[in-house]
Coordinates of C-alpha atoms in Angstrom, one line a residue:
M1 CA 0.0 0.0 0.0
S2 CA 1.4 3.4 -1.0
P3 CA 2.1 6.1 1.6
S4 CA -0.4 8.4 -0.1
L5 CA -3.2 5.9 0.4
V6 CA -2.3 5.3 4.0
A7 CA -2.2 9.0 4.7
S8 CA -5.7 9.4 3.2
Q9 CA -7.4 6.8 5.4
P10 CA -9.1 8.2 8.5
R11 CA -7.4 7.3 11.8
L12 CA -9.5 5.1 14.1
E13 CA -8.9 5.9 17.7
V14 CA -9.9 3.3 20.3
K15 CA -10.3 4.6 23.8
F16 CA -10.6 2.3 26.8
H17 CA -12.6 3.2 29.8
T18 CA -10.7 2.9 33.0
R19 CA -12.0 2.1 36.5
Q20 CA -10.4 3.7 39.5
Y21 CA -10.0 1.3 42.4
P22 CA -10.2 3.0 45.8
N23 CA -7.2 1.3 47.3
D24 CA -5.0 1.2 44.2
S25 CA -3.5 4.2 42.6
T26 CA -3.1 2.3 39.4
N27 CA -5.7 2.8 36.7
R28 CA -6.2 -0.6 35.2
T29 CA -7.5 -0.6 31.6
N30 CA -10.5 -2.9 30.9
G31 CA -9.5 -5.7 28.6
L32 CA -5.7 -5.1 29.0
D33 CA -5.0 -6.3 32.5
G34 CA -6.8 -9.7 32.4
E35 CA -9.9 -8.4 34.2
N36 CA -13.0 -8.5 32.1
V37 CA -15.5 -6.0 33.5
L38 CA -18.8 -6.2 31.7
S39 CA -21.2 -3.3 31.7
N40 CA -24.8 -3.6 30.6
Q41 CA -26.9 -0.5 30.9
F42 CA -30.2 -2.6 30.6
E43 CA -29.3 -5.1 33.4
A44 CA -30.3 -3.0 36.4
P45 CA -33.7 -1.7 34.9
L46 CA -34.6 -5.3 33.9
M47 CA -33.9 -6.7 37.3
S48 CA -35.8 -3.8 39.0
A49 CA -38.8 -4.5 36.8
A50 CA -38.6 -8.2 37.6
Q51 CA -38.5 -7.4 41.3
D52 CA -41.4 -5.0 41.0
Y53 CA -43.4 -7.7 39.1
Y54 CA -42.6 -10.2 41.8
E55 CA -43.7 -8.0 44.6
Q56 CA -46.9 -7.1 42.7
V57 CA -47.7 -10.9 42.4
L58 CA -47.1 -11.3 46.2
A59 CA -49.4 -8.3 46.8
L60 CA -52.2 -10.2 45.1
G61 CA -52.0 -12.9 47.8
Y62 CA -50.0 -15.6 46.0
P63 CA -47.4 -17.5 48.0
P64 CA -43.8 -16.7 47.4
M65 CA -43.2 -19.9 45.5
H66 CA -46.0 -19.2 43.1
A67 CA -44.9 -15.6 42.7
F68 CA -41.4 -16.7 41.9
A69 CA -42.6 -19.2 39.3
Y70 CA -44.8 -16.6 37.6
T71 CA -42.0 -14.0 37.6
R72 CA -39.5 -16.4 36.1
Q73 CA -41.9 -17.0 33.2
H74 CA -41.3 -13.4 32.1
Y75 CA -37.8 -12.8 33.6
P76 CA -35.9 -16.2 33.4
E77 CA -32.8 -14.8 35.2
F78 CA -34.8 -13.3 38.1
I79 CA -33.6 -13.9 41.6
P80 CA -35.7 -12.3 44.5
D81 CA -34.0 -9.5 46.3
A82 CA -34.7 -10.3 50.0
S83 CA -33.6 -6.8 51.1
R84 CA -36.6 -5.2 49.4
L85 CA -39.2 -7.5 50.9
S86 CA -40.9 -6.4 54.1
D87 CA -42.0 -8.8 56.9
T88 CA -45.5 -7.2 56.9
P89 CA -48.0 -7.9 54.1
P90 CA -48.5 -5.3 51.4
P91 CA -51.3 -2.8 52.0
N92 CA -53.6 -4.3 49.5
Q93 CA -53.0 -7.9 50.6
P94 CA -55.9 -9.4 52.6
E95 CA -54.9 -10.1 56.2
V96 CA -56.9 -13.2 56.3
N97 CA -54.0 -15.4 55.2
A98 CA -52.2 -15.2 58.6
G99 CA -55.2 -16.5 60.6
S100 CA -56.7 -18.7 57.9
S101 CA -57.5 -22.3 58.9
P102 CA -57.7 -24.9 56.1
V103 CA -59.9 -27.0 58.4
K104 CA -62.5 -24.2 58.8
A105 CA -62.4 -23.2 55.2
Y106 CA -63.0 -26.7 53.9
A107 CA -65.6 -27.4 56.6
A108 CA -67.5 -24.3 55.5
V109 CA -67.4 -25.5 51.9
A110 CA -68.7 -29.0 52.9
L111 CA -71.5 -27.7 55.1
L112 CA -72.7 -25.2 52.6
L113 CA -72.7 -27.8 49.8
I114 CA -74.6 -30.3 52.0
G115 CA -77.1 -27.5 52.9
A116 CA -77.6 -26.7 49.2
L117 CA -78.2 -30.3 48.3
L118 CA -80.6 -30.8 51.1
S119 CA -82.6 -27.8 50.1
V120 CA -82.7 -28.9 46.5
A121 CA -83.9 -32.4 47.6
A122 CA -86.5 -30.8 49.9
Q123 CA -87.8 -28.7 47.0
F124 CA -89.0 -31.9 45.2
N125 CA -89.8 -34.0 48.2
H126 CA -93.4 -35.1 48.5
E127 CA -93.5 -35.3 52.3
W128 CA -93.5 -31.9 53.9
M129 CA -96.6 -33.1 55.8
A130 CA -97.7 -36.7 56.4
M131 CA -100.6 -38.4 58.1
G132 CA -99.7 -39.9 61.5
E133 CA -98.6 -43.6 61.6
D134 CA -102.0 -44.6 63.1
N135 CA -103.9 -42.6 60.4
K136 CA -102.0 -43.6 57.3
T137 CA -105.1 -45.3 55.8
I138 CA -103.8 -44.8 52.2
G139 CA -100.3 -43.5 53.0
L140 CA -101.1 -39.9 52.3
S141 CA -98.4 -37.2 52.4
A142 CA -98.2 -33.6 51.0
G143 CA -95.2 -31.7 49.6
L144 CA -94.9 -28.1 48.5
S145 CA -97.1 -28.8 45.5
P146 CA -97.9 -32.5 45.2
I147 CA -100.1 -34.8 47.3
R148 CA -99.0 -38.5 47.2
A149 CA -100.5 -41.8 48.2
N150 CA -98.3 -44.8 48.7
C151 CA -100.7 -47.8 48.9
A152 CA -97.9 -50.0 50.2
E153 CA -98.3 -48.1 53.5
A154 CA -102.0 -48.6 53.6
V155 CA -103.2 -49.5 57.2
P156 CA -105.5 -52.5 57.3
L157 CA -108.9 -51.9 59.1
N158 CA -111.7 -54.1 60.3
G159 CA -109.6 -57.3 60.2
I160 CA -108.7 -57.1 56.5
T161 CA -105.3 -58.2 55.3
Q162 CA -102.5 -56.0 54.2
A163 CA -103.0 -57.2 50.6
D164 CA -106.7 -56.3 50.7
A165 CA -105.9 -52.8 52.2
T166 CA -103.4 -52.2 49.4
D167 CA -105.9 -53.3 46.7
Q168 CA -108.6 -51.0 48.2
C169 CA -106.2 -48.1 48.4
K170 CA -105.2 -48.6 44.7
A171 CA -108.8 -48.7 43.6
M172 CA -109.7 -45.5 45.4
A173 CA -106.5 -43.6 44.7
Y174 CA -106.6 -44.2 41.0
V175 CA -109.9 -42.3 40.9
W176 CA -109.2 -39.6 43.5
F177 CA -105.8 -38.7 41.9
A178 CA -107.0 -38.6 38.3
D179 CA -107.3 -35.4 36.3
D180 CA -110.8 -36.5 35.3
M181 CA -112.3 -38.4 38.1
E182 CA -115.4 -39.5 36.3
A183 CA -113.5 -40.8 33.3
A184 CA -111.1 -42.7 35.6
A185 CA -114.0 -44.3 37.4
A186 CA -115.6 -45.3 34.1
E187 CA -112.5 -47.2 33.0
N188 CA -113.2 -49.8 35.7
K189 CA -109.6 -51.1 35.8
S190 CA -108.6 -54.1 37.9
V191 CA -106.3 -53.4 40.8
D192 CA -103.6 -55.6 39.2
E193 CA -103.4 -53.0 36.4
L194 CA -102.8 -50.1 38.8
D195 CA -99.7 -48.6 40.3
V196 CA -99.0 -48.6 44.0
V197 CA -98.0 -44.9 44.2
F198 CA -100.2 -42.0 43.0
V199 CA -99.3 -38.3 42.8
S200 CA -101.4 -35.2 42.0
S201 CA -101.4 -31.5 42.7
H202 CA -103.0 -30.1 45.9
E203 CA -105.7 -28.4 43.9
N204 CA -106.6 -31.4 41.7
F205 CA -106.7 -34.0 44.4
C206 CA -108.7 -31.8 46.9
K207 CA -111.1 -30.8 44.2
N208 CA -111.8 -34.5 43.5
I209 CA -112.3 -35.1 47.2
R210 CA -114.8 -32.3 47.4
V211 CA -116.8 -33.7 44.5
F212 CA -116.7 -37.1 46.1
L213 CA -118.1 -35.6 49.4
E214 CA -120.9 -33.8 47.5
N215 CA -122.0 -37.1 46.0
Y216 CA -121.8 -39.0 49.2
A217 CA -123.3 -36.7 51.8
L218 CA -124.0 -39.5 54.3
I219 CA -120.4 -39.4 55.5
L220 CA -120.5 -35.7 56.4
F221 CA -120.8 -36.1 60.2
V222 CA -118.5 -35.8 63.2
Y223 CA -116.1 -38.6 62.9
D224 CA -115.7 -41.0 65.8
T225 CA -112.3 -42.7 65.6
S226 CA -113.4 -45.3 68.1
S227 CA -116.1 -46.7 65.9
N228 CA -115.6 -49.4 63.3
L229 CA -115.1 -47.2 60.3
D230 CA -114.7 -49.0 57.0
F231 CA -111.6 -48.5 55.0
Q232 CA -113.1 -46.1 52.4
R233 CA -114.6 -43.8 55.0
W234 CA -111.4 -43.5 57.0
A235 CA -109.4 -42.9 53.8
L236 CA -111.8 -40.0 53.1
V237 CA -111.3 -38.6 56.5
S238 CA -107.5 -38.6 56.0
S239 CA -108.0 -36.9 52.6
Q240 CA -110.2 -34.2 54.1
R241 CA -107.7 -33.6 56.8
I242 CA -104.6 -33.3 54.6
C243 CA -106.5 -31.1 52.2
S244 CA -107.5 -28.8 55.0
N245 CA -104.0 -28.6 56.3
V246 CA -102.6 -27.4 53.0
G247 CA -105.3 -24.8 52.7
Y248 CA -108.0 -26.6 50.6
Y249 CA -111.1 -26.7 52.7
V250 CA -113.4 -29.3 51.3
E251 CA -116.1 -29.5 53.9
V252 CA -118.2 -26.4 54.5
D253 CA -118.0 -23.2 52.4
S254 CA -118.9 -20.9 55.3
W255 CA -115.8 -22.1 57.2
N256 CA -113.3 -21.0 54.7
E257 CA -114.7 -17.7 53.2
D258 CA -111.8 -15.7 54.7
L259 CA -109.1 -18.4 54.4
S260 CA -106.7 -18.6 51.5
T261 CA -105.0 -21.7 50.1
L262 CA -101.4 -22.4 50.6
D263 CA -99.2 -20.4 48.2
E264 CA -96.9 -23.3 47.4
S265 CA -95.5 -21.4 44.4
R266 CA -94.2 -18.6 46.6
T267 CA -92.7 -21.1 49.1
G268 CA -91.1 -23.0 46.3
L269 CA -89.7 -19.8 44.8
I270 CA -88.0 -18.7 48.0
L271 CA -86.7 -22.1 48.6
G272 CA -85.3 -22.3 45.1
L273 CA -83.6 -18.9 45.5
G274 CA -82.1 -20.2 48.7
S275 CA -80.8 -23.3 47.0
I276 CA -79.2 -21.4 44.1
T277 CA -77.6 -18.9 46.6
A278 CA -76.2 -21.8 48.6
L279 CA -74.7 -23.4 45.5
L280 CA -73.1 -20.1 44.4
G281 CA -71.8 -19.6 47.9
T282 CA -70.2 -23.0 47.8
G283 CA -68.3 -22.1 44.7
L284 CA -67.1 -18.8 46.3
L285 CA -66.0 -20.5 49.5
A286 CA -64.2 -23.2 47.6
T287 CA -62.3 -20.6 45.6
T288 CA -61.2 -19.0 48.9
A289 CA -60.2 -22.4 50.4
V290 CA -57.8 -23.2 47.6
G291 CA -56.2 -19.8 47.7
R292 CA -57.5 -18.4 44.4
E293 CA -58.9 -14.9 43.8
L294 CA -61.7 -13.7 41.5
P295 CA -62.1 -10.3 40.0
G296 CA -63.0 -7.8 42.6
N297 CA -62.3 -10.3 45.4
I298 CA -65.9 -11.5 45.1
E299 CA -64.9 -14.8 46.6
R300 CA -65.0 -13.1 50.0
L301 CA -68.7 -12.8 49.6
G302 CA -69.1 -16.5 50.1
K303 CA -69.8 -16.2 53.8
W304 CA -72.6 -13.8 53.2
A305 CA -74.0 -16.1 50.5
G306 CA -74.1 -18.8 53.2
F307 CA -76.0 -16.6 55.6
A308 CA -78.4 -15.4 52.9
A309 CA -79.1 -18.9 51.7
G310 CA -79.8 -20.2 55.2
V311 CA -82.2 -17.3 55.9
M312 CA -84.1 -17.8 52.7
I313 CA -84.4 -21.6 53.2
I314 CA -85.7 -21.2 56.7
A315 CA -88.1 -18.4 55.6
A316 CA -89.6 -20.7 53.0
L317 CA -90.2 -23.3 55.7
L318 CA -91.8 -20.8 58.0
L319 CA -94.0 -19.6 55.1
F320 CA -95.1 -23.1 54.5
G321 CA -95.8 -23.6 58.2
A322 CA -97.8 -20.4 58.4
G323 CA -100.0 -21.5 55.5
T324 CA -100.8 -24.9 56.9
L325 CA -102.6 -26.3 59.9
F326 CA -100.7 -29.1 61.5
W327 CA -103.6 -30.8 63.3
S328 CA -103.4 -33.8 65.5
L329 CA -103.6 -36.3 62.7
T330 CA -100.7 -35.0 60.6
N331 CA -97.0 -34.8 61.3
I332 CA -94.2 -32.6 59.9
G333 CA -92.7 -34.7 57.1
K334 CA -89.2 -35.5 55.9
G335 CA -89.1 -32.7 53.3
A336 CA -89.7 -30.0 56.0
Y337 CA -86.9 -31.4 58.2
M338 CA -84.6 -31.6 55.2
A339 CA -85.2 -27.9 54.4
L340 CA -84.7 -27.0 58.1
L341 CA -81.4 -28.9 58.3
G342 CA -80.3 -27.3 55.0
G343 CA -81.0 -23.8 56.2
V344 CA -79.2 -24.4 59.5
L345 CA -76.1 -25.9 57.8
S346 CA -75.9 -23.0 55.4
I347 CA -75.9 -20.5 58.3
V348 CA -73.3 -22.5 60.2
A349 CA -71.1 -22.6 57.0
G350 CA -71.4 -18.8 56.8
V351 CA -70.3 -18.5 60.5
L352 CA -67.3 -20.8 59.9
A353 CA -66.3 -18.8 56.8
Y354 CA -66.6 -15.5 58.7
M355 CA -64.4 -16.9 61.5
D356 CA -61.9 -18.1 59.0
Q357 CA -61.6 -14.8 57.2
K358 CA -61.7 -12.6 60.3

């Protein structure tokens, strides 16, 4: 290369940054003395952002192990800076974690779930009211909307056998529970062709009983339970009584002019709302128990859902009781007890959840 060409080339000057060491008067040049000092202007901001992200995840209530795993997904080189972490929880972190008891949390979930299932089962149970054991002539029971006869529970009278009592029950119940009583009576079916269990609505069954009473006025007298009543008459007495107890008075018009029938639809609606609330509350409490969070921390409303569900379920039961007359011949049935237990368990679940989150 000629001197002229060399002279015409621009001179490239390389300047090395030096680092002054406090205890050494010698300035050692990077890369020339064997020490390789790397400088990355992005390293500190990235680590600071990762630490901030880690602390934000902790503030949401996640355990440190989970927060570390989430942060490493975005910042693979992240290592927590213990000096920046405080022993106290962040201001927006719920303080329930310190005193939270897994036993209480899971017990609340289990109790509320059982309460919800009991209330749902009670909704469709046919036995909120039942004839007493000594008066179950045709095994009558009443639910929120249906009346049911189980002829397998028919009580033999006047020395007849259990088989005869069941057959007589089936013959009567088929007519009394029919939508069209006259058409059912005209069919003249044998008892072998009939079912053992019959179900109808309060209104339909009690309307048929009233028609039957109007056609057979001789049995409208003061009933003497000590006399030898035949099976059909005693079955009619039971039917009259259970219809009266659910608000359908089938005897004398003047007795019920100011009395309304049981509003089973309103009772069922309140009970249904209580069941739905209990199921929703179960989901919220379960979310809290496993340490998850929902938008707006709505999982913390689970305890109030338990309280509300219990109140609604018991209110439905009281409404049913206020609209019925539990006379001496009838007993509170399994359905009412199921609803009561479901309401109590829902309230207890709310109390446990409140104690756990307090």
